[in-house]
Tab-separated table of C-alpha atoms in Angstrom:
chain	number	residue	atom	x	y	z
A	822	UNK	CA	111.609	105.717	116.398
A	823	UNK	CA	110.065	104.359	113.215
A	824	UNK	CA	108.571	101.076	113.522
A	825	UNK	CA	107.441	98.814	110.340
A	826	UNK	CA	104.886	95.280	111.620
A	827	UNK	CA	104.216	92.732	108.698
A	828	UNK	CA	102.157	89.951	108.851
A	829	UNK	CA	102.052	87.554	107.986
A	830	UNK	CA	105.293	85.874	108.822
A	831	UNK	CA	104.546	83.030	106.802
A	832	UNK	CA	101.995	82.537	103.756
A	833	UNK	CA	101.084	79.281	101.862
A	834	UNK	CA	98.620	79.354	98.519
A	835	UNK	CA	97.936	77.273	95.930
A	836	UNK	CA	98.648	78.176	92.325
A	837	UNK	CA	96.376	80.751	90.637
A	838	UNK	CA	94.896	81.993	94.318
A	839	UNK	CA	95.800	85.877	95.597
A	840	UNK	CA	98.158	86.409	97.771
A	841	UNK	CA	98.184	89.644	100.664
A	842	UNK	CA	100.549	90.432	102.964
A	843	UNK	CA	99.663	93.999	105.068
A	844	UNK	CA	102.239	96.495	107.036
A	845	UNK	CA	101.748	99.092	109.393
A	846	UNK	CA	103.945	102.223	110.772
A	847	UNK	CA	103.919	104.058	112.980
A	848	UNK	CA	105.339	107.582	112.044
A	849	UNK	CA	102.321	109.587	110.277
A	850	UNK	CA	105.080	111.623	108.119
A	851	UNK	CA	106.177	108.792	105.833
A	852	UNK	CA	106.133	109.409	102.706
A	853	UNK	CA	107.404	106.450	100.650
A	854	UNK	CA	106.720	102.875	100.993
A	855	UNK	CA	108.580	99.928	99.180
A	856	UNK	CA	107.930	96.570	98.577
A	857	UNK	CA	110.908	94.164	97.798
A	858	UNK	CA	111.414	90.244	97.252
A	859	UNK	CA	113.888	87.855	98.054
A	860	UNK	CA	115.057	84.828	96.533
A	861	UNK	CA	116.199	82.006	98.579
A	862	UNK	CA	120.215	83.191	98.477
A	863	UNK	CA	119.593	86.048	96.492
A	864	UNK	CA	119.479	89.917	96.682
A	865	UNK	CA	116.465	91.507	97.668
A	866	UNK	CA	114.942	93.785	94.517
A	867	UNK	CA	111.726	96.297	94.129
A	868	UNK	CA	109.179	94.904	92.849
A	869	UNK	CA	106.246	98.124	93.281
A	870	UNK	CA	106.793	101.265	95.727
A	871	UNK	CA	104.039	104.135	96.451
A	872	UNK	CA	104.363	107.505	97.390
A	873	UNK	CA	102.240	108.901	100.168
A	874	UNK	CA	100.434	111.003	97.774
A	875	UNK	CA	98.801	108.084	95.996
A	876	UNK	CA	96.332	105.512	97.492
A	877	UNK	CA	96.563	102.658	94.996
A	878	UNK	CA	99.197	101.645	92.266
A	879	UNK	CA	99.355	98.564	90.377
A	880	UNK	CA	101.014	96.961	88.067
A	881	UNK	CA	100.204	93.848	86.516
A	882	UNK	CA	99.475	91.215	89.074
A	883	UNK	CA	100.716	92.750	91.299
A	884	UNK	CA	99.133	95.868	93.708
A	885	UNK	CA	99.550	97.943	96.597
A	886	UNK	CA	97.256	99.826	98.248
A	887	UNK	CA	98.149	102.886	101.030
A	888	UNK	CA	95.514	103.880	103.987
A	889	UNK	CA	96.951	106.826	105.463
A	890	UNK	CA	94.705	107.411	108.421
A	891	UNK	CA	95.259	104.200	109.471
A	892	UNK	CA	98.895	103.843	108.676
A	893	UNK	CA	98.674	100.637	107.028
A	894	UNK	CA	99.373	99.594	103.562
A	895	UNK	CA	99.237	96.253	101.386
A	896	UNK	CA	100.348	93.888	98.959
A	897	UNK	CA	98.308	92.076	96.405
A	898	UNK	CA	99.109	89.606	94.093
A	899	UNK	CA	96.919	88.052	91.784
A	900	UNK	CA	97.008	84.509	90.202
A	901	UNK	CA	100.028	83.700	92.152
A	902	UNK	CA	102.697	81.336	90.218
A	903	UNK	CA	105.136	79.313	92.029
A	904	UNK	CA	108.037	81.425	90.834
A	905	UNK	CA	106.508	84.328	93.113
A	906	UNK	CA	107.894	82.165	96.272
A	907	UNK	CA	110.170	83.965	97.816
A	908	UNK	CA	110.566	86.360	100.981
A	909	UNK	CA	108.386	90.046	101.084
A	910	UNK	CA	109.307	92.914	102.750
A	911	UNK	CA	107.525	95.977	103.007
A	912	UNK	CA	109.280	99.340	103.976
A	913	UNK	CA	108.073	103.191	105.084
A	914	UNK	CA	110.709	106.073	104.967
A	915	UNK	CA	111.289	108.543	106.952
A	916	UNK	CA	110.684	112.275	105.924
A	917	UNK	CA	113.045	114.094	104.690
A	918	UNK	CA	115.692	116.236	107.273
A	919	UNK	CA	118.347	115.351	109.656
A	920	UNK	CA	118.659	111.819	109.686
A	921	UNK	CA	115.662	111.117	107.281
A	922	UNK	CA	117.666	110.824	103.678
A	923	UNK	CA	116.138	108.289	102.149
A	924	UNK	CA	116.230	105.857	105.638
A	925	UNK	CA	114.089	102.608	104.884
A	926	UNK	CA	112.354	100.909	108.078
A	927	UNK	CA	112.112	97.378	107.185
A	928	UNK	CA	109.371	94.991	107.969
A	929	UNK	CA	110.813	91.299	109.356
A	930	UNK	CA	109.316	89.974	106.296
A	931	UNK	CA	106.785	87.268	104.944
A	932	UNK	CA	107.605	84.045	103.119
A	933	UNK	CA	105.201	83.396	100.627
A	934	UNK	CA	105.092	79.922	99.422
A	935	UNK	CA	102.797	78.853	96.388
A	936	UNK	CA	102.247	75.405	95.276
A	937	UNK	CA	101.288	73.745	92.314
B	1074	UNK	CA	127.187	97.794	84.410
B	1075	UNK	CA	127.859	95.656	87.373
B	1076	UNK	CA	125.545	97.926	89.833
B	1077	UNK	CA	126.454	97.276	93.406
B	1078	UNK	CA	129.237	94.987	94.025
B	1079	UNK	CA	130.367	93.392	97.076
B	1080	UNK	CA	133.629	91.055	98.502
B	1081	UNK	CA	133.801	88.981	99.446
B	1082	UNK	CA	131.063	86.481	99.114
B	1083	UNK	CA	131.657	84.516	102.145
B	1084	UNK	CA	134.064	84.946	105.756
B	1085	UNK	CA	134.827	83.036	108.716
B	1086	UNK	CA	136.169	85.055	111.508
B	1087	UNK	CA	137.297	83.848	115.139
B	1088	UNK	CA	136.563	86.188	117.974
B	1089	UNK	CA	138.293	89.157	118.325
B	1090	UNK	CA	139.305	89.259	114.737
B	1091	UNK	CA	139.352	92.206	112.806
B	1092	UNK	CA	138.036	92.453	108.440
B	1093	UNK	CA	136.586	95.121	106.504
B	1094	UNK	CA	133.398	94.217	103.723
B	1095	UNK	CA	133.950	96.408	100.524
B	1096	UNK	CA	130.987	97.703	98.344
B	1097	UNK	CA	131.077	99.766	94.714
B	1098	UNK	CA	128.601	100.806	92.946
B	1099	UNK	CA	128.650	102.390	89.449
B	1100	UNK	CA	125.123	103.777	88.972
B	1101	UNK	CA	126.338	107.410	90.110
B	1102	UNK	CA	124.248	107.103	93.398
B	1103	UNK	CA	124.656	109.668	96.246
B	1104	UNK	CA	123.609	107.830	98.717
B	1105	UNK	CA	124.939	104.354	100.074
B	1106	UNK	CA	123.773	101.719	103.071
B	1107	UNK	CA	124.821	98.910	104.997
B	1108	UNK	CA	122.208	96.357	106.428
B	1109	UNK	CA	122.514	92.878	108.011
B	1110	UNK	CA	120.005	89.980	107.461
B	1111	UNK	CA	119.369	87.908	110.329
B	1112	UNK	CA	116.590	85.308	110.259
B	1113	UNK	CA	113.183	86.946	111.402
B	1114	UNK	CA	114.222	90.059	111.416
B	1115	UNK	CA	114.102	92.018	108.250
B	1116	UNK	CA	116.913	94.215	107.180
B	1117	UNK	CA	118.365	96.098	109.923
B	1118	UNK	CA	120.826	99.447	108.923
B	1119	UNK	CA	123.811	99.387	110.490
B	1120	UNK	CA	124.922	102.800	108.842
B	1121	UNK	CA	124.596	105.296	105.543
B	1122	UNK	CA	126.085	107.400	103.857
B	1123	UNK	CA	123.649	109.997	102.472
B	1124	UNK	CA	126.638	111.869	100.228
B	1125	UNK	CA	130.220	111.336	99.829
B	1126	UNK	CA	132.559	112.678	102.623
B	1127	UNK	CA	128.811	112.320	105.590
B	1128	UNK	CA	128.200	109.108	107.548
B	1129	UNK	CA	125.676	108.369	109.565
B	1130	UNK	CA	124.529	105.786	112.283
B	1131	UNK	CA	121.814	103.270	111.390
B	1132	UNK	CA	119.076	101.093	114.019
B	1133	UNK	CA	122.215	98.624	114.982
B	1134	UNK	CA	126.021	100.516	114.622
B	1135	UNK	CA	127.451	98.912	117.533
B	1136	UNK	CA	130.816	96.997	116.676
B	1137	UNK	CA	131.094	98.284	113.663
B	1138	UNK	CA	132.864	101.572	111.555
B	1139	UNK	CA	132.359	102.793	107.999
B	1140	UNK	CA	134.619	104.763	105.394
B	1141	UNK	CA	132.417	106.364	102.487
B	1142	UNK	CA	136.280	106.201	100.422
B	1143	UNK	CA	134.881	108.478	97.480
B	1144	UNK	CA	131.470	108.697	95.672
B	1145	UNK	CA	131.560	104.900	94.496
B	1146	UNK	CA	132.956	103.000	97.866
B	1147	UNK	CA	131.332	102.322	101.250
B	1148	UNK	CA	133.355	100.093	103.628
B	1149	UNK	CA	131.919	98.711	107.160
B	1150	UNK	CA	134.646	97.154	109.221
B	1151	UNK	CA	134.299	95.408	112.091
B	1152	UNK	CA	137.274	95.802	114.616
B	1153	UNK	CA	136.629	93.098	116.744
B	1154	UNK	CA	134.334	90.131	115.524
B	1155	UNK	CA	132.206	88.795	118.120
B	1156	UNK	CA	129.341	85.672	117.302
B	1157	UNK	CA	126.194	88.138	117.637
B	1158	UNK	CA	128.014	89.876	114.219
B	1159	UNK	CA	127.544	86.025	112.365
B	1160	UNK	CA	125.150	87.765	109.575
B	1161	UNK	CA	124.491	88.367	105.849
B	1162	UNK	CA	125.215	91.838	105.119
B	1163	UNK	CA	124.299	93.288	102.036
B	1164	UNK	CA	125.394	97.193	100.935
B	1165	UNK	CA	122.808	99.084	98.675
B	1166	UNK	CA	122.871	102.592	97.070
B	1167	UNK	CA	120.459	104.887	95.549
B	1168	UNK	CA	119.796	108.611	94.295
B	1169	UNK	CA	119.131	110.794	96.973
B	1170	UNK	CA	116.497	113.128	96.807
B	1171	UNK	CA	112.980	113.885	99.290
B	1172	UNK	CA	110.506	111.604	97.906
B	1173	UNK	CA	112.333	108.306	98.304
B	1174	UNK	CA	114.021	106.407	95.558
B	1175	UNK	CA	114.798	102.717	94.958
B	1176	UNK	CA	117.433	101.421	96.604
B	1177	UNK	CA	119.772	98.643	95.043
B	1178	UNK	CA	121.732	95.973	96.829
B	1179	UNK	CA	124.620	94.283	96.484
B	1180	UNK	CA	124.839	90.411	96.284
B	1181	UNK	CA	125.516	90.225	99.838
B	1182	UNK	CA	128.107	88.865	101.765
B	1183	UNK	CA	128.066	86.055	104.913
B	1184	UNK	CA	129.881	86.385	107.714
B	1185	UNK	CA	130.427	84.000	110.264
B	1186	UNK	CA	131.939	84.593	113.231
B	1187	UNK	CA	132.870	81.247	115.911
């Protein structure tokens, strides 16, 4: 079945430095690939998605970038703050059919940690 | 609007009991979820609902049973608790459609099981 790797597990940067945190998959027919983060207690929310059809989308400091062929895609974030501590997960779903509505894979996730 | 809700917050279960986790949402979603958190390991789904009155299994549905009760509630009950259920399990919904859409969750609810 679908399989979603993140690294890293764990990420520590100082203040104002850029943060990336990659994924790969491994079925070639996703087609939609989230990015959420979690507070410590909290629910996880979106924070940027891309569709298969687009290689880079971006939005403000933050970025994510989609290499087909290789089935990997990223997370960028730019002139990290402390409030952007927190957990990251990246996600791929599954085409569309039988089983594939809208089915997230999760990755285990990163903790990002940025100090002052 | 409240947007997905869950109850309750926080359970402590011996083995062998039974409980069912409740989740509403009132963003007119199609399609609902139910995931546990365990440390490491991501979200897992247990199972989803893609439209009211379907169910389907998830990566992890062992021990557990759902009840998509109408186009707003999802229920996951577990019949008999056992420790490897002690989670955080969080319900989420979202349109449905072929390209992918966000999916919201609930605030999550922790389960303990001794």
């Amino acid at each position: 079945g679908e399989n979603v790797e993140q690294h890293p597990s764990t990420l520590s940067v100082q203040e104002g430095d850029s943060a990336v945190i990659k994924c790969t998959y491994s079925d070639s027919a996703s087609n939609y690939f989230p990015w959420y983060k979690q507070e410590l207690g909290k629910r996880p929310q979106l924070i940027i998605d891309i569709r298969s059809n687009v290689g880079e989308k971006k939005d403000q400091r933050i970025a994510v970038t989609l290499n087909k062929t290789a089935k990997h895609f990223s997370l960028h974030i730019t002139e990290t703050q402390p409030e952007d501590s927190a957990v990251y997960f990246c996600a791929a779903k599954r085409p569309f059919g039988p089983g594939g509505y809208n089915k997230l894979i999760f990755g285990a996730g990163t903790r990002l940690a940025v100090h002052p | 609007n409240a947007g997905v809700t869950q109850t309750p917050k926080f359970q402590v279960l011996k083995t062998g009991q039974s409980m069912t986790l409740q989740c509403a949402q009132d963003m007119n979603h199609n399609s609902m979820y139910w995931y546990r958190q365990d440390p490491g390991m991501g979200l897992r789904l247990i199972y989803y609902s893609a439209s009211e009155g379907t169910t389907d299994k998830g990566e992890v549905p062992n021990g557990y049973n759902v009840s998509r009760l109408n186009k707003r509630e999802f229920s996951l009950r577990l019949e008999s608790a056992a420790p490897s259920q002690t989670s955080v399990y969080f319900c989420a919904s979202s349109y449905q459609d072929r390209e992918g859409y966000e999916q919201y969750f609930g605030p999550g609810t922790r389960l303990t099981v001794t």
